[in-house]
Coordinates of C-alpha atoms in Angstrom, one line a residue:
M19 CA 167.9 -6.8 117.0
P20 CA 166.1 -6.1 113.7
R21 CA 168.5 -5.5 110.8
T22 CA 168.4 -2.0 109.3
L23 CA 168.7 -1.6 105.5
S24 CA 170.9 1.1 104.1
A25 CA 169.1 3.6 102.0
S26 CA 172.1 4.7 100.0
N27 CA 171.5 2.4 97.1
M28 CA 167.8 2.9 96.6
V29 CA 166.7 6.5 97.3
T30 CA 168.2 9.9 97.4
P31 CA 166.9 12.6 99.8
G32 CA 166.4 16.0 98.4
S33 CA 165.3 19.3 99.8
L34 CA 162.0 20.8 100.9
N35 CA 161.3 24.1 102.8
L36 CA 159.2 23.3 105.8
P37 CA 157.4 25.7 108.1
P38 CA 159.7 27.0 110.8
T39 CA 159.6 24.7 113.8
E40 CA 161.7 23.8 116.7
P41 CA 164.1 20.8 116.2
I42 CA 162.5 17.5 117.1
D43 CA 164.2 14.4 118.2
G44 CA 167.7 15.6 117.2
E45 CA 166.5 17.0 113.9
Q46 CA 167.5 20.3 112.5
A47 CA 164.9 22.8 111.6
G48 CA 164.2 22.9 107.8
Q49 CA 165.5 19.4 107.5
S50 CA 165.9 18.1 103.9
L51 CA 163.2 15.6 103.2
L52 CA 161.8 15.3 99.7
D53 CA 162.8 15.6 96.1
G54 CA 161.5 12.5 94.5
A55 CA 161.7 9.5 96.9
P56 CA 162.7 10.2 100.5
S57 CA 165.0 7.8 102.3
S58 CA 163.7 8.6 105.8
A59 CA 161.9 11.2 107.9
S60 CA 160.4 11.4 111.3
L61 CA 156.6 11.3 111.6
D62 CA 156.6 14.8 113.1
T63 CA 158.5 16.1 110.0
L64 CA 156.1 14.4 107.7
I65 CA 153.1 15.8 109.6
Q66 CA 154.7 19.3 109.5
H67 CA 155.0 19.0 105.8
L68 CA 151.4 17.9 105.2
V69 CA 149.4 19.8 107.7
P70 CA 148.5 23.5 107.1
T71 CA 149.2 26.1 109.8
A72 CA 148.5 29.9 110.2
D73 CA 151.8 30.6 108.5
Y74 CA 152.2 27.6 106.2
Y75 CA 150.1 25.8 103.5
P76 CA 151.4 22.8 101.5
E77 CA 149.9 24.2 98.3
A78 CA 148.4 27.7 98.6
R79 CA 146.0 27.4 95.7
V80 CA 143.2 24.8 95.7
R81 CA 143.5 24.4 91.9
K82 CA 147.1 23.1 92.4
F83 CA 146.4 21.2 95.6
G84 CA 143.0 19.7 94.4
P85 CA 144.4 17.4 91.6
K86 CA 147.0 16.0 94.0
L87 CA 144.5 15.3 96.7
L88 CA 142.2 13.7 94.1
Q89 CA 145.0 11.5 92.9
L90 CA 145.9 10.5 96.4
L91 CA 142.2 9.6 97.3
T92 CA 141.8 7.7 94.0
E93 CA 144.9 5.6 94.5
W94 CA 144.0 5.0 98.1
T95 CA 140.4 3.9 97.5
E96 CA 141.5 1.7 94.5
T97 CA 144.5 0.0 96.4
F98 CA 143.1 -0.2 99.9
P99 CA 139.3 -0.2 99.5
R100 CA 138.8 -2.1 102.8
D101 CA 140.2 1.0 104.7
F102 CA 136.8 2.5 103.9
Q103 CA 134.5 -0.3 105.2
E104 CA 133.7 1.5 108.4
E105 CA 130.9 4.1 108.1
S106 CA 133.0 6.6 110.0
T107 CA 135.8 6.4 107.5
I108 CA 133.4 6.8 104.6
G109 CA 132.1 9.8 106.5
H110 CA 135.6 11.4 106.6
L111 CA 136.1 10.7 102.9
T112 CA 132.7 12.3 102.1
D113 CA 133.7 15.3 104.2
V114 CA 136.9 15.8 102.2
V115 CA 135.0 15.4 99.0
G116 CA 132.5 18.0 100.1
R117 CA 135.3 20.5 100.8
I118 CA 137.1 20.0 97.4
A119 CA 134.2 19.3 95.0
P120 CA 132.6 22.8 95.1
C121 CA 135.9 24.4 94.0
D122 CA 135.5 23.1 90.4
E123 CA 132.8 21.2 88.5
A124 CA 135.4 18.8 87.1
Y125 CA 136.5 17.9 90.7
Q126 CA 132.8 17.4 91.6
N127 CA 132.2 14.9 88.8
R128 CA 135.4 13.0 89.5
M129 CA 134.8 12.9 93.2
H130 CA 131.3 11.5 92.6
Q131 CA 132.8 8.8 90.3
L132 CA 135.4 8.0 93.0
L133 CA 132.7 7.4 95.6
Q134 CA 130.6 5.3 93.2
A135 CA 133.6 3.2 92.3
L136 CA 134.5 2.7 95.9
H137 CA 131.0 1.5 96.9
Q138 CA 131.0 -0.9 93.9
R139 CA 134.4 -2.2 94.9
L140 CA 133.4 -2.8 98.5
A141 CA 130.2 -4.6 97.4
T142 CA 132.3 -6.9 95.1
L143 CA 134.8 -7.6 97.8
S144 CA 132.1 -8.5 100.2
Q145 CA 130.4 -10.9 97.8
G146 CA 133.8 -12.4 96.8
T147 CA 134.7 -13.2 100.4
E148 CA 131.4 -15.0 101.0
S149 CA 131.8 -17.1 97.8
L150 CA 135.3 -18.1 98.8
V151 CA 134.2 -19.2 102.2
E152 CA 131.4 -21.3 100.7
A153 CA 133.6 -22.9 98.1
D154 CA 136.2 -23.9 100.6
K155 CA 133.9 -26.1 102.6
P156 CA 134.7 -29.6 101.3
I157 CA 132.8 -32.7 102.3
S158 CA 135.5 -34.6 104.1
Y159 CA 135.3 -38.3 104.9
R160 CA 137.5 -40.7 106.7
T161 CA 136.7 -43.9 104.8
K162 CA 136.1 -44.8 101.2
P163 CA 132.7 -43.6 100.1
S164 CA 130.4 -45.7 97.9
T165 CA 130.8 -45.2 94.1
S166 CA 127.3 -43.7 94.0
I167 CA 128.5 -40.5 95.8
H168 CA 132.0 -40.2 94.4
R169 CA 133.2 -39.7 90.9
E170 CA 136.9 -39.9 90.0
L171 CA 138.5 -36.8 88.5
L172 CA 139.7 -38.7 85.4
G173 CA 136.1 -39.4 84.6
I174 CA 135.5 -35.7 84.3
C175 CA 138.7 -34.5 82.8
S176 CA 141.3 -36.8 81.3
D177 CA 143.3 -34.1 79.5
P178 CA 146.3 -32.9 81.6
Y179 CA 146.5 -29.5 79.8
M180 CA 142.8 -28.9 80.3
L181 CA 143.0 -29.6 84.0
A182 CA 146.1 -27.3 84.3
Q183 CA 144.0 -24.6 82.6
Q184 CA 141.1 -25.1 85.0
L185 CA 143.5 -25.0 87.9
T186 CA 144.8 -21.7 86.6
H187 CA 141.3 -20.4 86.5
A188 CA 140.7 -21.5 90.1
E189 CA 144.0 -19.8 91.2
L190 CA 143.3 -16.5 89.5
D191 CA 139.7 -16.5 90.7
R192 CA 140.9 -16.7 94.3
L193 CA 143.9 -14.4 93.9
R194 CA 141.7 -11.7 92.5
H195 CA 140.1 -11.3 95.9
I196 CA 143.5 -10.7 97.6
G197 CA 144.5 -7.0 97.8
P198 CA 147.5 -5.3 99.3
E199 CA 145.5 -4.5 102.4
D200 CA 145.3 -8.3 103.1
F201 CA 149.1 -8.4 103.5
V202 CA 149.0 -5.4 105.8
Q203 CA 146.3 -7.0 107.9
A204 CA 148.1 -10.4 108.0
F205 CA 151.1 -8.8 109.7
V206 CA 149.4 -6.0 111.5
R207 CA 150.9 -4.9 114.8
K208 CA 149.4 -3.1 117.8
D209 CA 151.8 -0.3 117.1
T210 CA 153.2 -0.7 113.6
L211 CA 156.2 1.5 114.1
A212 CA 157.1 0.6 117.7
S213 CA 156.2 -3.0 118.4
T214 CA 158.6 -5.9 117.7
K215 CA 156.0 -8.7 118.1
P216 CA 153.6 -9.5 115.3
C217 CA 149.9 -9.4 116.1
F218 CA 148.2 -11.5 113.4
N219 CA 144.8 -10.1 112.4
D220 CA 141.7 -12.3 111.9
K221 CA 140.6 -9.9 109.1
S222 CA 142.9 -11.4 106.5
N223 CA 140.2 -13.9 105.4
N224 CA 141.2 -13.8 101.7
V225 CA 144.8 -14.9 102.5
E226 CA 143.5 -17.6 104.8
A227 CA 141.0 -18.8 102.2
Y228 CA 143.7 -19.0 99.5
V229 CA 146.0 -21.0 101.8
K230 CA 143.1 -23.4 102.5
W231 CA 142.6 -23.8 98.8
F232 CA 146.2 -24.9 98.4
N233 CA 145.8 -27.4 101.3
R234 CA 142.5 -28.7 99.7
L235 CA 144.3 -29.3 96.4
C236 CA 147.0 -31.2 98.1
Y237 CA 144.5 -33.5 99.8
L238 CA 142.4 -33.8 96.6
V239 CA 145.5 -35.1 94.7
A240 CA 146.3 -37.6 97.4
T241 CA 142.6 -38.7 97.6
E242 CA 142.4 -39.3 93.9
I243 CA 145.6 -41.4 94.0
C244 CA 144.6 -43.5 97.1
M245 CA 141.0 -44.0 95.9
P246 CA 141.3 -46.7 93.2
A247 CA 141.5 -50.3 94.4
K248 CA 143.7 -51.5 91.6
K249 CA 147.4 -50.7 91.4
K250 CA 147.2 -50.1 87.6
Q251 CA 144.5 -47.4 88.1
R252 CA 146.5 -45.7 90.9
A253 CA 149.6 -45.6 88.7
R254 CA 147.5 -44.1 85.9
V255 CA 146.3 -41.3 88.2
M256 CA 149.8 -40.6 89.4
E257 CA 151.1 -40.2 85.8
F258 CA 148.1 -38.0 85.0
F259 CA 148.9 -35.6 87.9
I260 CA 152.6 -35.6 86.9
D261 CA 151.5 -34.4 83.4
V262 CA 149.2 -31.8 84.9
A263 CA 152.0 -30.5 87.1
R264 CA 154.3 -30.2 84.1
E265 CA 151.6 -28.2 82.2
C266 CA 151.1 -26.0 85.3
F267 CA 154.9 -25.3 85.2
N268 CA 154.7 -24.4 81.5
I269 CA 151.8 -22.1 82.1
G270 CA 153.5 -20.3 85.0
N271 CA 151.1 -21.7 87.7
F272 CA 153.6 -22.5 90.4
N273 CA 151.0 -22.6 93.2
S274 CA 149.1 -25.5 91.7
L275 CA 152.4 -27.2 90.7
M276 CA 153.6 -27.1 94.3
A277 CA 150.2 -28.4 95.6
I278 CA 150.3 -31.4 93.2
I279 CA 153.9 -32.2 94.2
S280 CA 153.1 -31.8 97.9
G281 CA 150.0 -34.1 97.5
M282 CA 152.1 -36.8 95.8
N283 CA 154.7 -36.6 98.5
M284 CA 152.3 -37.0 101.4
S285 CA 153.2 -40.1 103.3
P286 CA 150.1 -42.2 102.5
V287 CA 151.0 -41.7 98.8
S288 CA 154.8 -41.9 98.9
R289 CA 154.6 -45.3 100.7
L290 CA 152.8 -46.9 97.8
K291 CA 156.0 -48.5 96.5
K292 CA 154.3 -51.1 94.3
T293 CA 152.3 -48.4 92.6
W294 CA 155.3 -46.1 92.1
A295 CA 157.2 -49.0 90.5
K296 CA 154.7 -48.8 87.6
V297 CA 155.1 -45.1 87.1
K298 CA 157.5 -43.3 84.8
T299 CA 159.0 -41.0 87.4
A300 CA 161.6 -39.1 85.4
K301 CA 159.3 -36.2 84.7
F302 CA 158.2 -36.1 88.4
F303 CA 161.8 -35.9 89.6
I304 CA 162.5 -33.0 87.3
L305 CA 159.5 -31.1 88.7
E306 CA 160.5 -31.9 92.2
H307 CA 164.0 -30.5 91.4
Q308 CA 162.4 -27.3 90.2
M309 CA 160.5 -26.9 93.5
D310 CA 163.3 -28.2 95.7
P311 CA 163.5 -26.1 99.0
T312 CA 167.3 -26.4 99.0
G313 CA 169.1 -23.1 98.9
N314 CA 165.9 -21.2 99.9
F315 CA 164.1 -22.6 96.8
C316 CA 166.9 -21.4 94.5
N317 CA 165.6 -23.4 91.5
Y318 CA 162.1 -22.2 91.9
R319 CA 163.1 -18.6 92.3
T320 CA 165.1 -18.8 89.1
A321 CA 162.0 -20.2 87.3
L322 CA 159.8 -17.5 88.8
R323 CA 162.2 -14.8 87.6
G324 CA 162.0 -16.3 84.1
A325 CA 158.2 -16.3 84.2
A326 CA 158.1 -12.7 85.5
H327 CA 160.4 -11.6 82.7
R328 CA 158.3 -13.4 80.1
S329 CA 155.2 -11.7 81.6
L330 CA 156.7 -8.2 81.1
T331 CA 157.5 -8.8 77.4
A332 CA 154.4 -10.9 76.5
H333 CA 151.8 -9.5 74.1
S334 CA 149.0 -11.9 75.2
S335 CA 147.4 -12.9 78.5
R336 CA 148.6 -16.4 78.0
G337 CA 152.2 -15.3 78.3
K338 CA 151.5 -12.9 81.2
I339 CA 150.4 -15.6 83.7
V340 CA 152.6 -15.8 86.8
I341 CA 151.0 -17.5 89.8
P342 CA 153.7 -17.7 92.6
F343 CA 154.0 -20.4 95.2
F344 CA 151.9 -18.3 97.7
S345 CA 153.1 -19.7 101.0
L346 CA 156.7 -18.9 100.1
L347 CA 155.6 -15.4 99.0
I348 CA 154.0 -14.8 102.4
K349 CA 157.1 -16.1 104.2
D350 CA 159.3 -13.7 102.1
I351 CA 157.1 -10.7 102.9
Y352 CA 156.9 -11.7 106.6
F353 CA 160.7 -12.1 106.8
L354 CA 161.3 -8.7 105.3
N355 CA 158.8 -7.2 107.6
E356 CA 160.3 -8.8 110.7
S357 CA 164.0 -8.6 109.9
C358 CA 164.2 -4.9 108.9
A359 CA 163.5 -2.2 111.4
N360 CA 160.5 0.1 110.9
R361 CA 162.6 3.0 112.3
L362 CA 166.2 3.9 111.8
P363 CA 168.6 4.5 114.8
N364 CA 167.8 8.2 114.6
G365 CA 164.1 7.5 115.0
H366 CA 163.1 8.2 111.4
V367 CA 160.7 6.0 109.5
N368 CA 162.7 3.5 107.4
F369 CA 161.4 4.3 103.9
E370 CA 163.6 1.8 102.2
K371 CA 162.0 -1.1 104.0
F372 CA 158.5 0.0 103.0
L373 CA 159.5 0.7 99.5
E374 CA 160.8 -2.9 99.2
L375 CA 157.6 -4.2 100.8
A376 CA 155.6 -2.2 98.3
K377 CA 157.8 -3.5 95.4
Q378 CA 157.1 -7.2 96.3
V379 CA 153.4 -6.7 97.0
G380 CA 153.0 -4.5 93.9
E381 CA 154.6 -7.2 91.7
F382 CA 152.1 -9.7 93.1
I383 CA 149.2 -7.4 92.5
T384 CA 150.2 -7.0 88.8
W385 CA 150.3 -10.8 88.4
K386 CA 146.9 -11.4 90.0
E387 CA 145.2 -8.9 87.8
V388 CA 146.0 -10.8 84.6
E389 CA 142.8 -12.0 82.8
C390 CA 142.7 -15.8 82.4
P391 CA 142.9 -16.6 78.7
F392 CA 141.5 -20.1 79.1
E393 CA 137.8 -20.9 78.7
Q394 CA 136.3 -22.1 82.0
D395 CA 134.7 -25.5 82.2
P396 CA 132.2 -25.3 85.1
S397 CA 132.0 -29.0 85.6
I398 CA 135.7 -29.3 86.2
T399 CA 136.0 -26.3 88.5
H400 CA 132.9 -27.4 90.4
Y401 CA 134.6 -30.8 91.0
L402 CA 137.8 -29.1 92.1
Y403 CA 135.9 -27.0 94.7
T404 CA 133.4 -29.6 96.0
A405 CA 134.7 -33.1 95.5
P406 CA 134.9 -35.1 98.8
I407 CA 138.5 -35.5 100.1
F408 CA 140.0 -37.9 102.6
S409 CA 141.0 -36.7 106.1
E410 CA 144.6 -37.6 107.0
D411 CA 143.5 -40.8 108.8
G412 CA 141.3 -41.7 105.8
L413 CA 144.3 -41.3 103.5
Y414 CA 146.4 -43.6 105.6
L415 CA 143.6 -46.2 105.9
A416 CA 143.0 -46.2 102.1
S417 CA 146.8 -46.5 101.6
Y418 CA 147.1 -49.5 103.9
E419 CA 144.1 -51.1 102.2
S420 CA 145.7 -50.6 98.8
E421 CA 149.2 -51.8 99.8
S422 CA 149.5 -53.7 103.1
P423 CA 151.7 -52.3 105.9
D424 CA 155.3 -53.4 105.5
N425 CA 156.7 -52.7 109.0
Q426 CA 155.5 -53.1 112.6
M427 CA 154.8 -49.4 113.1
E428 CA 152.5 -49.3 110.0
K429 CA 150.7 -52.5 111.1
E430 CA 150.0 -51.0 114.5
R431 CA 148.7 -47.8 113.0
W432 CA 146.5 -49.8 110.6
R433 CA 145.0 -51.7 113.4
S434 CA 144.3 -48.5 115.3
L435 CA 142.7 -46.8 112.3
R436 CA 140.5 -49.9 111.6
S437 CA 139.4 -49.9 115.2
S438 CA 138.7 -46.2 115.5
I439 CA 137.2 -45.6 112.0
L440 CA 135.7 -48.9 111.0
G441 CA 135.1 -50.5 114.3
K442 CA 137.1 -53.5 113.3
T443 CA 140.0 -55.2 115.0

């Protein structure tokens, strides 16, 4: 049974004179609803409040009602532009504009600006989605390529701070395409207020593309470590990524930090005991501790709160950067959506749940809009997006070739991989 949050601590219902109606679903006519933030109401009551009738009009004068409608449409089109992708929806919006605009020349100009801004926003979102799809098509391979088609990352960027900056660029570039509607679409239901089973939507391409970017970065880190033939070179790459991860933590880029740690903890990398023996691991263990999943990622959540507080008080873009561990953010929002009822026992809409959802998503939207203060290096970001990466089997094979299998299970797997990939026995 979904848990229902109490509204007593967050919102206080006030009063509103509604048009006279018959009681609905156990409600009393003239039910108190709004004075600031409502705690709950039935859909029928909300509709009664918003829809004009022969005896009732929400705002009798257009000059009072117009600015509020304009504000609503502005916030709607800015926050959820994809709601207006369909021609029929644009038609409805244009119809509303046509009814309000003639009332005042100022409304007419602002409505025209609203429609222009919406069309530009939709065009930008469309282009952004296409570029994300193209950028996330890596050339994967299952065996080590020749040096003529592969360059090591250290040959392009040997400064950990510079790479952390470029990773932050990559993260913010991708985050910028994710809007609040993507979260709605990710957890959309057939009946959002009645259904108890999630119906995931294939329209949440931006969220999916961002998760793919995280996975690619994990595999890129593991590939760069497993690629060198010499143990000393592999150890150098490991220490380099540890330093990059530390710089990501200092910047507030927790998503890249977690991707680097995850890549270094992949089995083909973690089994390289002789290589790890040459690495100064103290810094890595500290970073692992920060992202430890124990206690529902307690340490990470503390660090995230610290970064969020710094962001609120910072006077420069550098201090405002907060890039959360995205997969955990998605899980948090999903859990809140699933564990709290959409309706209260009396059938009213549970406003407190949706206010909390809006708070979490709104905080994320603020973070993603921060301008990256670091100068972009196209050669580095191009490598991050397009460099070939090993498949999982390729990683294991490269790992076994770097350090021989040390137990029977690994030996059997090595023989199987050599046979299936290289055609050797």
